[in-house]
Short mmCIF file of C-alpha atoms in Angstrom, two decimals:
data_model
loop_
_atom_site.label_atom_id
_atom_site.label_comp_id
_atom_site.label_asym_id
_atom_site.label_seq_id
_atom_site.Cartn_x
_atom_site.Cartn_y
_atom_site.Cartn_z
CA MET A 13 106.59 142.14 -120.30
CA ARG A 14 102.99 141.72 -119.22
CA LYS A 15 101.71 144.14 -116.60
CA TYR A 16 99.04 143.18 -114.08
CA LEU A 17 97.16 145.86 -112.13
CA SER A 18 94.36 145.86 -109.58
CA ALA A 19 92.53 148.60 -107.72
CA PRO A 20 93.97 149.92 -104.45
CA ALA A 21 92.74 148.58 -101.12
CA PRO A 22 91.24 150.80 -98.40
CA GLU A 23 93.76 152.57 -96.21
CA PRO A 24 94.28 150.99 -92.76
CA GLU A 25 92.76 152.67 -89.73
CA PRO A 26 94.37 152.71 -86.29
CA GLY A 27 93.01 150.09 -83.90
CA PRO A 28 92.95 149.78 -80.11
CA VAL A 29 95.96 148.69 -78.12
CA ALA A 30 96.49 144.95 -77.76
CA THR A 31 98.51 143.64 -74.85
CA LYS A 32 100.94 140.82 -75.56
CA ARG A 33 100.45 138.03 -73.05
CA SER A 34 103.34 135.79 -72.07
CA PHE A 35 102.99 132.02 -71.82
CA ARG A 36 105.82 132.10 -69.26
CA THR A 37 103.79 132.66 -66.10
CA GLY A 38 106.17 131.21 -63.53
CA PRO A 39 108.05 128.02 -62.70
CA ALA A 40 106.71 124.97 -64.48
CA SER A 41 107.84 121.39 -64.74
CA SER A 42 107.50 121.40 -68.51
CA ALA A 43 106.93 123.72 -71.46
CA GLY A 44 103.52 122.13 -71.98
CA GLN A 45 102.51 122.98 -68.42
CA ARG A 46 103.76 126.53 -68.97
CA PHE A 47 101.52 126.90 -72.02
CA LEU A 48 98.53 125.44 -70.20
CA ALA A 49 99.03 127.60 -67.13
CA ALA A 50 99.02 130.72 -69.29
CA LEU A 51 95.89 129.66 -71.11
CA LEU A 52 94.01 129.13 -67.85
CA ALA A 53 95.28 132.28 -66.15
CA LEU A 54 92.86 135.07 -65.30
CA LEU A 55 93.12 137.85 -67.84
CA ALA A 56 92.43 141.55 -67.73
CA PRO A 57 89.59 142.57 -70.06
CA LEU A 58 90.97 143.10 -73.55
CA PRO A 59 89.46 143.19 -77.04
CA ALA A 60 89.70 139.88 -78.90
CA HIS A 61 91.23 141.56 -81.95
CA ALA A 62 91.87 145.06 -83.17
CA ALA A 63 90.15 144.27 -86.46
CA GLU A 64 88.60 141.39 -88.36
CA PRO A 65 91.10 140.26 -91.03
CA ARG A 66 89.98 140.46 -94.64
CA PHE A 67 91.79 139.40 -97.82
CA GLU A 68 90.87 139.68 -101.50
CA GLU A 69 92.31 137.30 -104.10
CA ARG A 70 93.83 139.43 -106.89
CA ALA A 71 95.82 137.03 -109.08
CA ALA A 72 92.81 136.03 -111.18
CA ALA A 73 91.88 139.65 -111.86
CA LEU A 74 95.50 140.41 -112.70
CA GLY A 75 95.60 137.57 -115.22
CA ILE A 76 98.32 135.66 -113.34
CA VAL A 77 97.95 131.96 -114.16
CA HIS A 78 101.26 130.48 -113.03
CA VAL A 79 100.88 126.78 -112.09
CA TYR A 80 103.13 124.35 -110.22
CA ASP A 81 102.73 120.99 -112.01
CA GLY A 82 104.44 117.71 -112.83
CA GLY A 83 104.59 114.05 -111.88
CA TRP A 84 105.29 112.40 -108.53
CA GLU A 85 108.59 114.28 -108.12
CA HIS A 86 106.50 117.44 -107.87
CA PHE A 87 103.90 116.14 -105.43
CA VAL A 88 106.02 118.07 -102.92
CA GLY A 89 107.72 121.45 -103.39
CA GLY A 90 106.08 124.39 -105.07
CA GLY A 91 107.76 127.16 -103.13
CA VAL A 92 107.86 130.90 -103.74
CA ALA A 93 110.61 133.40 -102.91
CA SER A 94 109.87 137.06 -102.18
CA PHE A 95 112.64 139.67 -102.40
CA ASP A 96 113.45 143.03 -103.96
CA CYS A 97 115.68 142.65 -107.02
CA ASP A 98 115.25 146.06 -108.67
CA GLY A 99 115.94 148.35 -105.72
CA ASP A 100 112.54 149.99 -105.32
CA GLY A 101 111.77 148.31 -101.97
CA LEU A 102 108.81 146.35 -103.33
CA PRO A 103 109.17 142.55 -103.14
CA GLU A 104 109.23 140.55 -106.36
CA LEU A 105 107.94 136.96 -106.49
CA TYR A 106 109.84 134.00 -107.93
CA ALA A 107 107.54 130.98 -108.10
CA ALA A 108 108.52 127.36 -108.70
CA GLY A 109 106.84 125.69 -111.65
CA GLY A 110 107.85 122.03 -111.38
CA ALA A 111 107.50 120.64 -114.88
CA ASN A 112 106.56 124.17 -115.99
CA PRO A 113 109.17 126.95 -116.13
CA ALA A 114 109.61 128.93 -112.93
CA ALA A 115 108.43 132.54 -113.17
CA LEU A 116 109.58 135.92 -111.88
CA LEU A 117 106.83 138.47 -111.26
CA ARG A 118 108.20 142.01 -111.00
CA ASN A 119 106.34 144.08 -108.43
CA THR A 120 105.12 147.29 -110.09
CA SER A 121 102.62 148.35 -107.41
CA ASP A 122 101.97 152.06 -106.94
CA ALA A 123 99.27 154.40 -105.70
CA ASP A 124 96.91 152.94 -108.31
CA GLY A 125 97.00 149.51 -106.71
CA LEU A 126 98.76 146.18 -106.45
CA SER A 127 100.35 145.16 -109.75
CA PHE A 128 102.92 142.76 -111.18
CA ALA A 129 104.70 142.36 -114.49
CA GLU A 130 105.78 138.93 -115.69
CA ALA A 131 109.46 139.31 -116.59
CA THR A 132 111.44 136.10 -116.17
CA PRO A 133 115.07 136.32 -117.31
CA ASP A 134 116.53 133.28 -119.02
CA ALA A 135 118.63 132.40 -115.97
CA LEU A 136 115.44 132.00 -113.90
CA ALA A 137 113.23 130.32 -116.54
CA LEU A 138 114.20 126.87 -115.29
CA THR A 139 112.17 123.68 -115.26
CA GLY A 140 112.37 121.12 -112.48
CA VAL A 141 112.31 123.89 -109.85
CA THR A 142 110.81 122.86 -106.51
CA GLY A 143 111.55 126.08 -104.66
CA ALA A 144 113.91 129.01 -104.04
CA TYR A 145 115.36 131.04 -101.17
CA PRO A 146 116.74 134.60 -101.43
CA LEU A 147 119.95 135.71 -99.69
CA ASP A 148 122.95 137.90 -100.46
CA VAL A 149 125.64 135.23 -100.74
CA ASP A 150 128.55 137.48 -101.70
CA SER A 151 127.42 140.57 -99.72
CA ASP A 152 127.51 142.85 -102.74
CA GLY A 153 124.13 144.44 -102.01
CA HIS A 154 122.23 142.43 -104.62
CA THR A 155 120.02 139.55 -103.52
CA ASP A 156 121.05 136.16 -104.90
CA LEU A 157 118.93 133.01 -105.20
CA ALA A 158 119.43 129.42 -104.10
CA VAL A 159 117.21 127.48 -106.51
CA LEU A 160 116.11 123.97 -105.53
CA ARG A 161 115.44 121.48 -108.30
CA VAL A 162 114.79 117.92 -109.25
CA GLY A 163 118.23 117.72 -110.84
CA GLU A 164 121.05 120.23 -110.44
CA ASN A 165 120.47 122.93 -107.85
CA ARG A 166 121.58 126.42 -108.87
CA LEU A 167 123.15 129.29 -107.00
CA LEU A 168 122.35 132.42 -109.01
CA LYS A 169 124.12 135.73 -108.52
CA GLY A 170 121.81 138.73 -108.51
CA GLY A 171 122.64 141.98 -110.25
CA PRO A 172 121.00 145.33 -111.07
CA ASP A 173 117.45 145.37 -112.42
CA CYS A 174 116.74 141.71 -111.59
CA ALA A 175 119.58 140.30 -113.66
CA PHE A 176 120.89 136.89 -112.62
CA GLU A 177 123.78 134.68 -113.67
CA PRO A 178 125.03 131.27 -112.49
CA MET A 179 127.68 131.14 -109.78
CA ASP A 180 130.41 128.50 -109.67
CA PHE A 181 128.68 125.90 -107.52
CA ASP A 182 128.38 122.12 -107.32
CA GLY A 183 124.60 121.70 -107.30
CA GLY A 184 124.62 117.90 -107.50
CA ASP A 185 121.85 115.88 -109.12
CA ARG A 186 119.28 115.17 -106.44
CA TRP A 187 115.62 115.62 -105.62
CA THR A 188 116.00 118.70 -103.41
CA THR A 189 113.09 119.94 -101.32
CA ALA A 190 114.57 121.93 -98.39
CA PHE A 191 117.14 124.65 -97.76
CA SER A 192 118.61 126.89 -95.09
CA ALA A 193 121.65 129.14 -94.74
CA THR A 194 123.66 130.78 -91.98
CA TRP A 195 126.94 132.64 -91.53
CA GLU A 196 129.23 130.68 -89.25
CA ALA A 197 131.71 132.60 -87.10
CA GLY A 198 134.51 134.18 -89.12
CA ALA A 199 133.13 133.10 -92.49
CA ALA A 200 132.99 135.49 -95.45
CA TRP A 201 130.29 133.46 -97.20
CA PRO A 202 127.29 131.59 -95.82
CA THR A 203 127.07 127.91 -95.00
CA LEU A 204 124.35 126.34 -97.16
CA ALA A 205 122.28 123.28 -96.31
CA PHE A 206 120.27 121.45 -98.98
CA GLY A 207 117.70 118.88 -97.95
CA ASN A 208 117.11 115.97 -100.31
CA TYR A 209 114.05 113.74 -100.52
CA VAL A 210 113.92 110.22 -101.98
CA ASP A 211 116.99 108.81 -103.75
CA ARG A 212 115.61 108.31 -107.24
CA ASP A 213 118.48 105.95 -108.13
CA ASP A 214 117.75 103.48 -105.33
CA PRO A 215 116.29 100.37 -107.03
CA ASP A 216 114.62 99.31 -103.77
CA GLY A 217 112.83 102.65 -103.30
CA PRO A 218 110.92 104.77 -102.86
CA PHE A 219 110.12 103.61 -99.32
CA GLU A 220 113.11 103.58 -96.94
CA ALA A 221 115.16 105.17 -99.73
CA CYS A 222 115.72 108.64 -98.25
CA ASP A 223 118.73 110.46 -99.67
CA ALA A 224 121.52 112.12 -97.68
CA ASN A 225 121.39 115.88 -97.21
CA ALA A 226 124.26 118.16 -98.25
CA LEU A 227 126.14 120.87 -96.37
CA HIS A 228 128.23 123.41 -98.30
CA ARG A 229 130.75 125.32 -96.22
CA PRO A 230 132.65 128.17 -97.88
CA GLU A 231 136.22 127.80 -99.05
CA GLY A 232 137.59 131.24 -99.85
CA ASP A 233 135.26 133.09 -102.21
CA GLY A 234 133.33 129.95 -103.14
CA TYR A 235 132.44 126.44 -102.13
CA GLY A 236 134.24 123.14 -102.12
CA PRO A 237 132.68 119.67 -102.38
CA PRO A 238 129.55 119.21 -100.23
CA LEU A 239 129.66 117.40 -96.91
CA PRO A 240 126.94 114.73 -96.62
CA LEU A 241 124.64 114.94 -93.62
CA GLU A 242 123.75 111.33 -92.91
CA PRO A 243 121.40 109.78 -92.12
CA GLY A 244 118.83 111.66 -94.16
CA HIS A 245 115.16 110.98 -93.50
CA CYS A 246 113.49 112.68 -96.51
CA ALA A 247 113.73 116.34 -95.56
CA LEU A 248 110.95 118.73 -96.55
CA SER A 249 112.06 121.72 -94.49
CA MET A 250 115.25 122.99 -92.82
CA LEU A 251 116.02 125.92 -90.56
CA PHE A 252 119.26 127.24 -89.10
CA THR A 253 118.23 128.75 -85.77
CA ASP A 254 119.94 129.90 -82.59
CA TRP A 255 117.28 127.96 -80.72
CA GLY A 256 118.54 128.73 -77.20
CA ARG A 257 120.16 132.16 -77.78
CA ARG A 258 123.59 130.59 -77.21
CA GLY A 259 125.39 132.35 -80.06
CA ARG A 260 125.38 129.55 -82.63
CA ALA A 261 122.77 128.51 -85.17
CA ASP A 262 122.12 124.77 -85.37
CA LEU A 263 120.22 123.04 -88.16
CA ARG A 264 116.70 121.78 -87.54
CA VAL A 265 115.35 119.34 -90.14
CA SER A 266 111.72 118.27 -90.57
CA ASN A 267 111.32 114.90 -92.30
CA ASP A 268 108.56 112.96 -94.02
CA ARG A 269 107.90 109.58 -92.44
CA HIS A 270 105.79 108.61 -95.44
CA TYR A 271 109.06 107.52 -97.06
CA TYR A 272 111.42 106.88 -94.18
CA VAL A 273 108.64 104.64 -92.75
CA ARG A 274 110.69 103.47 -89.76
CA GLY A 275 114.01 104.32 -88.19
CA GLY A 276 113.66 108.03 -88.94
CA GLU A 277 112.69 111.09 -86.95
CA GLU A 278 112.95 114.86 -86.79
CA GLN A 279 116.55 116.05 -86.49
CA MET A 280 118.65 118.82 -84.97
CA TRP A 281 122.27 119.01 -86.11
CA ALA A 282 124.88 120.56 -83.82
CA MET A 283 126.97 122.77 -86.10
CA GLU A 284 130.38 121.84 -84.78
CA THR A 285 133.57 121.42 -86.80
CA VAL A 286 132.11 118.06 -87.80
CA PRO A 287 128.32 118.47 -87.68
CA ARG A 288 126.42 115.79 -85.79
CA PRO A 289 122.85 115.12 -84.67
CA TYR A 290 122.00 116.00 -81.09
CA THR A 291 121.51 112.94 -78.90
CA ARG A 292 118.95 111.86 -76.30
CA ALA A 293 121.60 112.43 -73.64
CA GLU A 294 121.75 116.09 -74.68
CA GLY A 295 117.98 116.46 -74.40
CA TRP A 296 116.82 115.89 -77.97
CA ARG A 297 113.52 114.01 -77.89
CA PHE A 298 112.15 111.62 -80.45
CA HIS A 299 109.64 113.27 -82.81
CA ALA A 300 108.24 111.52 -85.88
CA LEU A 301 105.68 113.04 -88.23
CA TRP A 302 104.93 113.64 -91.89
CA GLY A 303 107.05 116.78 -91.66
CA MET A 304 106.33 119.37 -94.38
CA GLY A 305 107.28 122.83 -93.12
CA ILE A 306 108.84 124.77 -90.25
CA ALA A 307 107.85 128.17 -88.87
CA SER A 308 109.67 129.90 -86.02
CA ARG A 309 108.74 132.88 -83.85
CA ASP A 310 108.91 133.92 -80.20
CA ILE A 311 105.24 133.64 -79.25
CA ASP A 312 105.40 133.58 -75.46
CA GLY A 313 107.58 136.67 -75.03
CA ASP A 314 110.62 135.00 -73.44
CA GLY A 315 112.98 135.90 -76.31
CA VAL A 316 113.39 132.27 -77.44
CA PRO A 317 111.59 131.15 -80.61
CA GLU A 318 108.84 128.57 -80.60
CA ILE A 319 108.71 126.07 -83.48
CA TYR A 320 105.66 125.14 -85.56
CA LEU A 321 105.74 121.98 -87.69
CA THR A 322 103.25 121.18 -90.43
CA SER A 323 102.25 117.61 -91.21
CA MET A 324 99.52 115.31 -92.47
CA GLY A 325 97.01 115.28 -89.65
CA ASP A 326 97.88 117.44 -86.66
CA GLN A 327 100.33 120.30 -86.88
CA ARG A 328 102.66 120.71 -83.89
CA MET A 329 103.57 123.82 -81.91
CA GLN A 330 106.67 123.14 -79.83
CA THR A 331 108.39 125.17 -77.16
CA LEU A 332 111.75 124.86 -75.45
CA GLU A 333 111.54 123.38 -71.96
CA ASP A 334 112.20 125.68 -69.00
CA GLY A 335 115.78 125.39 -67.87
CA ALA A 336 116.78 123.14 -70.76
CA THR A 337 120.52 122.91 -71.37
CA GLY A 338 119.97 121.25 -74.73
CA PRO A 339 117.33 121.38 -77.50
CA THR A 340 114.59 119.80 -75.38
CA TYR A 341 111.22 120.59 -76.95
CA ALA A 342 107.73 119.72 -75.81
CA ASP A 343 104.48 119.84 -77.73
CA ALA A 344 102.27 122.73 -76.70
CA PRO A 345 98.85 121.74 -75.37
CA TYR A 346 96.03 121.02 -77.75
CA GLU A 347 94.18 123.95 -76.13
CA THR A 348 96.37 126.51 -77.92
CA GLY A 349 94.22 125.90 -81.00
CA THR A 350 97.11 125.37 -83.41
CA THR A 351 96.75 121.69 -84.35
CA ALA A 352 94.59 122.50 -87.40
CA HIS A 353 94.17 118.76 -87.89
CA ARG A 354 90.93 118.71 -89.93
CA PRO A 355 89.30 121.12 -92.42
CA TYR A 356 87.14 123.78 -90.81
CA THR A 357 84.87 124.16 -93.84
CA GLY A 358 84.04 122.32 -97.06
CA GLY A 359 82.46 119.22 -95.54
CA ASP A 360 85.49 116.92 -95.72
CA GLY A 361 86.20 115.49 -92.28
CA ARG A 362 89.32 113.54 -93.11
CA PRO A 363 92.72 114.64 -91.73
CA SER A 364 94.21 117.83 -93.13
CA THR A 365 97.62 118.24 -94.85
CA GLY A 366 99.75 121.26 -93.95
CA TRP A 367 102.65 122.60 -96.05
CA HIS A 368 104.08 126.11 -95.75
CA ALA A 369 103.58 127.84 -92.40
CA ALA A 370 104.47 131.42 -91.44
CA PHE A 371 103.94 133.63 -88.40
CA GLY A 372 102.94 137.26 -88.86
CA ASP A 373 100.64 139.90 -87.42
CA VAL A 374 97.98 140.23 -90.11
CA ASP A 375 95.77 142.68 -88.17
CA ASN A 376 98.64 144.63 -86.55
CA ASP A 377 97.30 144.14 -83.03
CA GLY A 378 100.74 143.36 -81.62
CA ARG A 379 100.23 139.58 -81.56
CA ASP A 380 101.60 137.22 -84.18
CA ASP A 381 99.09 135.13 -86.09
CA LEU A 382 99.76 131.99 -88.14
CA PHE A 383 99.07 131.14 -91.79
CA VAL A 384 99.22 127.54 -93.04
CA ALA A 385 98.92 126.55 -96.72
CA LYS A 386 96.92 123.33 -97.05
CA GLY A 387 96.26 120.74 -99.75
CA ASN A 388 96.14 117.01 -100.44
CA VAL A 389 99.44 115.54 -101.67
CA GLU A 390 97.68 114.34 -104.82
CA GLN A 391 94.87 111.84 -104.22
CA MET A 392 95.69 110.52 -100.76
CA PRO A 393 92.42 108.74 -99.89
CA GLY A 394 92.96 108.96 -96.14
CA ASN A 395 93.31 112.75 -96.19
CA ALA A 396 90.95 115.56 -97.00
CA ALA A 397 90.55 116.57 -100.64
CA ALA A 398 88.69 119.79 -99.74
CA ASP A 399 91.37 121.22 -97.46
CA PRO A 400 91.30 125.02 -97.02
CA ASN A 401 94.23 127.16 -95.89
CA ASN A 402 94.31 128.17 -92.22
CA LEU A 403 94.51 131.66 -90.77
CA LEU A 404 94.95 131.18 -87.04
CA MET A 405 94.50 134.46 -85.18
CA GLN A 406 96.16 134.84 -81.80
CA GLY A 407 93.99 136.25 -79.04
CA PRO A 408 95.11 138.09 -75.90
CA ASP A 409 95.15 134.81 -73.93
CA GLY A 410 97.57 133.19 -76.36
CA ARG A 411 94.93 130.94 -77.89
CA PHE A 412 94.62 130.78 -81.66
CA GLY A 413 91.25 130.78 -83.42
CA GLU A 414 90.43 129.94 -87.03
CA ALA A 415 89.54 132.90 -89.28
CA GLY A 416 90.38 131.52 -92.72
CA ALA A 417 86.86 131.38 -94.13
CA ALA A 418 85.75 134.79 -92.85
CA ALA A 419 89.03 136.32 -94.02
CA GLY A 420 88.59 135.02 -97.60
CA LEU A 421 91.48 132.54 -97.54
CA ALA A 422 89.59 129.23 -97.64
CA SER A 423 90.83 128.18 -101.08
CA MET A 424 90.29 124.51 -101.96
CA ALA A 425 93.24 124.38 -104.37
CA ARG A 426 96.15 122.11 -103.40
CA GLY A 427 98.30 124.69 -101.60
CA ARG A 428 102.06 124.17 -101.32
CA GLY A 429 104.54 127.01 -100.82
CA ALA A 430 103.50 130.44 -99.63
CA ALA A 431 104.72 133.85 -98.52
CA LEU A 432 103.38 136.15 -95.82
CA VAL A 433 104.76 139.50 -96.93
CA ASP A 434 103.71 143.15 -97.38
CA LEU A 435 103.57 143.32 -101.17
CA ASP A 436 102.56 146.97 -101.53
CA LEU A 437 104.26 148.40 -98.41
CA ASP A 438 101.00 149.64 -96.89
CA GLY A 439 101.82 148.07 -93.51
CA ARG A 440 99.51 145.07 -93.91
CA LEU A 441 100.82 141.57 -94.59
CA ASP A 442 99.57 140.02 -97.82
CA ILE A 443 99.62 136.30 -98.68
CA VAL A 444 100.87 134.45 -101.75
CA VAL A 445 100.15 130.74 -102.29
CA VAL A 446 101.59 128.50 -105.00
CA ASN A 447 99.17 125.68 -105.81
CA ARG A 448 99.69 122.29 -107.39
CA ARG A 449 97.84 121.97 -110.71
CA ALA A 450 95.99 125.24 -110.09
CA PRO A 451 96.98 128.90 -110.58
CA MET A 452 98.90 130.63 -107.81
CA GLU A 453 96.89 132.99 -105.64
CA ILE A 454 97.75 136.46 -104.36
CA PHE A 455 95.62 137.59 -101.43
CA ARG A 456 95.79 141.29 -100.71
CA ASN A 457 95.21 142.32 -97.11
CA VAL A 458 92.30 144.77 -97.08
CA THR A 459 91.64 144.68 -93.32
CA ASN A 460 89.93 147.83 -92.09
CA GLY A 461 90.80 149.05 -88.62
CA ALA A 462 94.19 147.34 -88.52
CA GLY A 463 96.62 148.64 -85.92
CA ASN A 464 99.90 150.47 -86.32
CA TRP A 465 103.03 148.85 -87.73
CA LEU A 466 106.70 149.04 -88.58
CA LEU A 467 108.68 147.77 -91.54
CA LEU A 468 112.30 147.31 -90.50
CA SER A 469 115.37 146.83 -92.66
CA VAL A 470 118.52 145.61 -90.92
CA ALA A 471 121.99 146.05 -92.44
CA GLN A 472 125.60 145.65 -91.43
CA PRO A 473 128.97 145.84 -93.23
CA ALA A 474 130.10 142.82 -95.24
CA PRO A 475 130.13 139.93 -94.80
CA ASN A 476 126.51 138.99 -94.08
CA VAL A 477 125.11 142.41 -94.97
CA ASP A 478 121.53 141.38 -94.11
CA ALA A 479 122.60 140.33 -90.58
CA VAL A 480 121.34 136.75 -90.83
CA GLY A 481 121.46 135.34 -87.31
CA ALA A 482 120.62 138.64 -85.61
CA PHE A 483 117.67 139.15 -83.27
CA VAL A 484 115.51 142.26 -83.62
CA GLU A 485 113.70 143.47 -80.50
CA VAL A 486 110.71 145.83 -80.64
CA GLU A 487 109.30 147.21 -77.39
CA THR A 488 106.00 149.03 -76.84
CA PRO A 489 103.87 149.50 -73.69
CA ALA A 490 102.23 146.18 -74.64
CA GLY A 491 105.48 144.22 -74.31
CA LEU A 492 108.54 143.00 -76.18
CA GLN A 493 108.49 141.33 -79.60
CA THR A 494 111.52 139.43 -80.88
CA ARG A 495 112.41 138.44 -84.45
CA GLU A 496 115.23 136.11 -85.43
CA ILE A 497 116.61 136.93 -88.88
CA ALA A 498 116.91 133.57 -90.61
CA VAL A 499 117.09 132.02 -94.07
CA GLY A 500 115.16 128.78 -94.39
CA GLY A 501 112.08 127.08 -93.00
CA GLY A 502 108.64 127.24 -94.57
CA HIS A 503 108.11 124.80 -97.40
CA ALA A 504 110.52 125.27 -100.33
CA GLY A 505 110.56 129.07 -100.20
CA GLY A 506 111.42 132.08 -98.10
CA SER A 507 111.47 135.88 -97.97
CA ALA A 508 114.12 138.58 -97.74
CA GLY A 509 113.62 142.29 -97.18
CA TRP A 510 111.45 144.24 -94.77
CA HIS A 511 110.69 142.76 -91.34
CA HIS A 512 107.06 143.51 -90.42
CA VAL A 513 105.99 144.18 -86.83
CA GLY A 514 102.47 145.01 -85.67
CA LEU A 515 102.25 147.64 -82.91
CA GLY A 516 98.57 147.77 -81.95
CA ALA A 517 97.68 151.30 -80.86
CA ALA A 518 101.24 152.30 -79.99
CA ASP A 519 102.31 155.35 -81.96
CA ALA A 520 106.01 154.67 -81.37
CA ALA A 521 108.32 151.84 -80.39
CA ARG A 522 111.81 151.26 -79.10
CA VAL A 523 113.93 149.08 -81.37
CA ARG A 524 117.33 147.47 -81.08
CA VAL A 525 119.29 144.71 -82.82
CA ILE A 526 121.36 141.96 -81.22
CA TRP A 527 123.85 141.50 -84.04
CA PRO A 528 125.07 138.02 -85.09
CA ASP A 529 128.25 138.38 -83.00
CA GLY A 530 126.17 139.12 -79.88
CA THR A 531 126.81 142.88 -79.81
CA ALA A 532 123.69 144.90 -79.03
CA SER A 533 122.87 148.19 -80.69
CA ASP A 534 121.56 151.11 -78.66
CA TRP A 535 117.82 151.33 -78.23
CA ARG A 536 116.27 153.66 -80.78
CA THR A 537 112.81 155.21 -80.65
CA VAL A 538 110.95 155.21 -83.96
CA GLU A 539 107.50 156.44 -84.94
CA ALA A 540 104.82 153.98 -86.02
CA ASN A 541 103.64 153.41 -89.57
CA ALA A 542 107.06 153.91 -91.12
CA ARG A 543 109.80 152.06 -92.97
CA VAL A 544 112.96 152.24 -90.88
CA THR A 545 116.51 151.06 -91.64
CA ILE A 546 118.76 150.07 -88.75
CA ALA A 547 122.35 150.08 -89.96
CA ARG A 548 125.30 148.89 -87.94
CA LYS A 549 128.10 151.43 -87.75
#
């Protein structure tokens, strides 16, 4: 076991209050108009940010040199999972390696600083891994892993002290690049969706040779044969989400038109007894892009999550239309500042390529920001080679501004999967990026003057002990923040564990959980700058 250690970062200082502004300013004929109206509204004087975000790259100093590599089957993928597998509350990192073995980095951080120990058990030292997602499949209190591969996918049962063993599961033999999971009503085990890319056995491929996706519904204490989700359009990200707060999670799929070429689009599957794509008649609109990743968060304060889609060229923020009875989404106006369509530094003016995206409040001002991992697919001549990651900071007017270079995140490595997670439990979100043909990077958040925060753990009795599908609401004088607990999205990797919420200057907050069955807990007042568990009785 190799131990990596770095010096501690400065302690955060309280910052001024930051008021959350809502994009929903009144009746509007479309979601786009709603966004635009909010951006043009007169605003009360407020500070732009509580603090200027700052990050320091620590992986190099720690001697961590894990690389995601391989041929064309690993041009995509490269995800990282963050989760606690040894019970100390600190999140471990499991990083895909592609042609190289995947690696587990045990989090050994303490008062002396951020540190990791490389300790990959045999069950996790797999090659062909494109990504992984953590979840407690059997609700035994130990986090399990869904491991995506070029080849047979694995479902690995977690045990004490980061032990893992294979579960009885038909992982197929595909090129898998996306995943999501949800607990359907009455089910003891989760429903699992695996998104597959190009069918490697199609002699007429790779173009117009997208493989079918696979849905695994539980049968007793296990899984039967997978149900194909057809047509597949080369999925690179999936997310089960209760998009309209209607009590059921449907499956959103982001697809890569580089290979489906024509006849494909983004998809939303209605999770009925026989799943089916939503239709135009139900409000689903045609969207086609080089879909790479999905991020979801309620940004405008209406309790319904917005969707952010990464792509080659412009990235798309989408919001549900006012009064929509189906999944009718509109692109947010360009003026929100979230398109991130070209590099902001480095001198390469060609279109940018986005991969993993994640919302999170990196300066704890009470407004969610947005991180996007960037990097050329390989040597795509029409796209930027010098393509830095984005850190888009949300201002009080709802506009996002680029801060990646000033924050120390403008790496020119080919970014792929990432995690936005508090690695050392100091209340500030850190960033992990897995790079193609370059060492992974770990950026520690060393922002001075960051605001107050909460780290929330949500638990309920089995099944679904982590309450996947619940909504967490956090209220301060600045407004209401809502988090949907979901497994999926991003690009080939996700996180389980503490839910981070920035509070600005508020020294306390009211918190409640809308549980997956729709039951609401009582409001509970909690003090800021604390780790709090909300357990269902």
